[in-house]
Amino acid sequence: VQLVDSGGDLVQPGASLRLSCVTSGFPFSRTAMRWYRQASGKEREFAAHISSTGDVTNYGDTGKGRFAISRDNAKNTVFLQMNNLKPEDTAVYYCYTLYGSNYWGQGTQVTVSS
């Protein structure tokens, strides 16, 4: 099982970013996926969830109304669109699969700063 996160960057407040997680080694189209994030000195927190078919999504409190999770089952990839970014969104973002036990992406750094 492999999950490769990418798309993080240094951006100004109000900007948008789209994170990607390319996966392999498990039945992606039959597996729900999630994004988590971890800010420096804080515990990892839930950001977004998407069902295997993409028809069910839900979000952590901090991303509601600003984040959108999506997936492309043909490309075994899950995305996190983040809009109107705030300094408090600064964190390492990790993709997570509900397949098996405890498979995570390596993380991608998002820094929001003026």
Coordinates of C-alpha atoms in Angstrom, one line a residue:
V1 CA 0.0 0.0 0.0
Q2 CA 1.3 3.4 -1.0
L3 CA -0.1 6.9 -0.5
V4 CA 1.8 9.8 -2.0
D5 CA 0.7 13.3 -0.9
S6 CA 1.5 16.4 -2.8
G7 CA 0.4 20.0 -3.5
G8 CA 1.4 21.8 -0.3
D9 CA 3.0 25.2 -0.6
L10 CA 3.6 28.6 1.0
V11 CA 0.6 30.8 0.3
Q12 CA -0.9 34.1 1.5
P13 CA -4.1 34.3 3.5
G14 CA -7.1 34.0 1.3
A15 CA -5.4 31.8 -1.3
S16 CA -6.4 28.4 -2.5
L17 CA -4.6 25.1 -2.8
R18 CA -5.4 21.7 -4.1
L19 CA -3.8 18.7 -2.4
S20 CA -3.5 15.4 -4.1
C21 CA -2.9 11.8 -2.8
V22 CA -2.0 9.2 -5.4
T23 CA -2.5 5.7 -4.1
S24 CA -1.7 2.1 -5.1
G25 CA -1.7 -1.4 -3.6
F26 CA -5.3 -1.6 -2.5
P27 CA -8.8 -1.5 -4.0
F28 CA -9.1 2.3 -4.1
S29 CA -12.5 2.5 -5.8
R30 CA -14.0 0.4 -2.9
T31 CA -12.3 2.3 -0.1
A32 CA -13.3 5.4 1.8
M33 CA -10.5 8.0 2.2
R34 CA -9.7 10.8 4.5
W35 CA -7.4 13.8 5.0
Y36 CA -6.0 14.8 8.3
R37 CA -3.7 17.6 9.3
Q38 CA -1.2 18.2 12.1
A39 CA 0.0 21.6 13.1
S40 CA 3.3 22.0 14.8
G41 CA 3.0 21.1 18.5
K42 CA -0.6 19.8 18.1
E43 CA -2.3 16.5 17.7
R44 CA -3.3 15.3 14.3
E45 CA -6.9 16.3 13.5
F46 CA -9.5 15.1 11.1
A47 CA -10.0 17.3 8.0
A48 CA -12.3 15.5 5.6
H49 CA -13.8 12.2 4.6
I50 CA -15.1 10.8 1.4
S51 CA -16.9 7.5 0.7
S52 CA -15.7 5.0 -1.8
T53 CA -18.1 6.3 -4.5
G54 CA -17.7 10.0 -3.6
D55 CA -21.3 10.5 -2.8
V56 CA -20.8 11.0 0.9
T57 CA -18.4 13.6 2.3
N58 CA -18.0 15.2 5.7
Y59 CA -15.6 17.7 7.2
G60 CA -13.9 18.7 10.4
D61 CA -15.2 21.9 12.0
T62 CA -12.2 24.0 10.8
G63 CA -12.7 23.2 7.1
K64 CA -16.5 23.3 6.7
G65 CA -17.5 25.7 4.0
R66 CA -13.9 26.1 2.8
F67 CA -12.6 22.6 2.0
A68 CA -13.9 20.2 -0.5
I69 CA -12.7 16.6 -0.8
S70 CA -13.1 14.7 -4.0
R71 CA -11.7 11.6 -5.8
D72 CA -11.0 10.2 -9.2
N73 CA -11.4 6.4 -8.9
A74 CA -10.0 6.0 -12.4
K75 CA -6.7 7.5 -11.2
N76 CA -6.7 6.1 -7.7
T77 CA -6.4 9.7 -6.4
V78 CA -8.1 11.7 -3.7
F79 CA -8.0 15.5 -3.6
L80 CA -8.5 18.2 -1.0
Q81 CA -9.4 21.6 -2.4
M82 CA -8.8 24.3 0.2
N83 CA -10.1 27.8 -0.3
N84 CA -9.8 31.0 1.6
L85 CA -6.9 29.7 3.5
K86 CA -6.1 31.1 6.9
P87 CA -2.9 31.2 8.9
E88 CA -4.4 28.6 11.3
D89 CA -4.6 26.2 8.4
T90 CA -0.8 25.9 8.5
A91 CA 0.0 22.3 9.0
V92 CA 1.2 19.1 7.5
Y93 CA -1.7 17.4 5.6
Y94 CA -1.9 13.6 5.4
C95 CA -4.0 11.4 3.3
Y96 CA -5.4 8.2 5.0
T97 CA -7.0 5.1 3.7
L98 CA -9.7 3.2 5.5
Y99 CA -8.3 0.0 3.9
G100 CA -6.3 -2.2 6.3
S101 CA -4.7 -0.7 9.3
N102 CA -2.9 2.5 9.6
Y103 CA -1.7 3.5 6.2
W104 CA -0.8 7.1 5.8
G105 CA 0.7 9.4 3.2
Q106 CA 4.0 11.0 3.9
G107 CA 2.4 14.4 4.4
T108 CA 2.6 17.7 2.5
Q109 CA 3.3 21.0 4.2
V110 CA 0.8 23.8 3.8
T111 CA 2.0 27.2 5.2
V112 CA -0.3 30.2 5.1
S113 CA 1.4 33.4 5.9
S114 CA 1.6 37.0 4.7

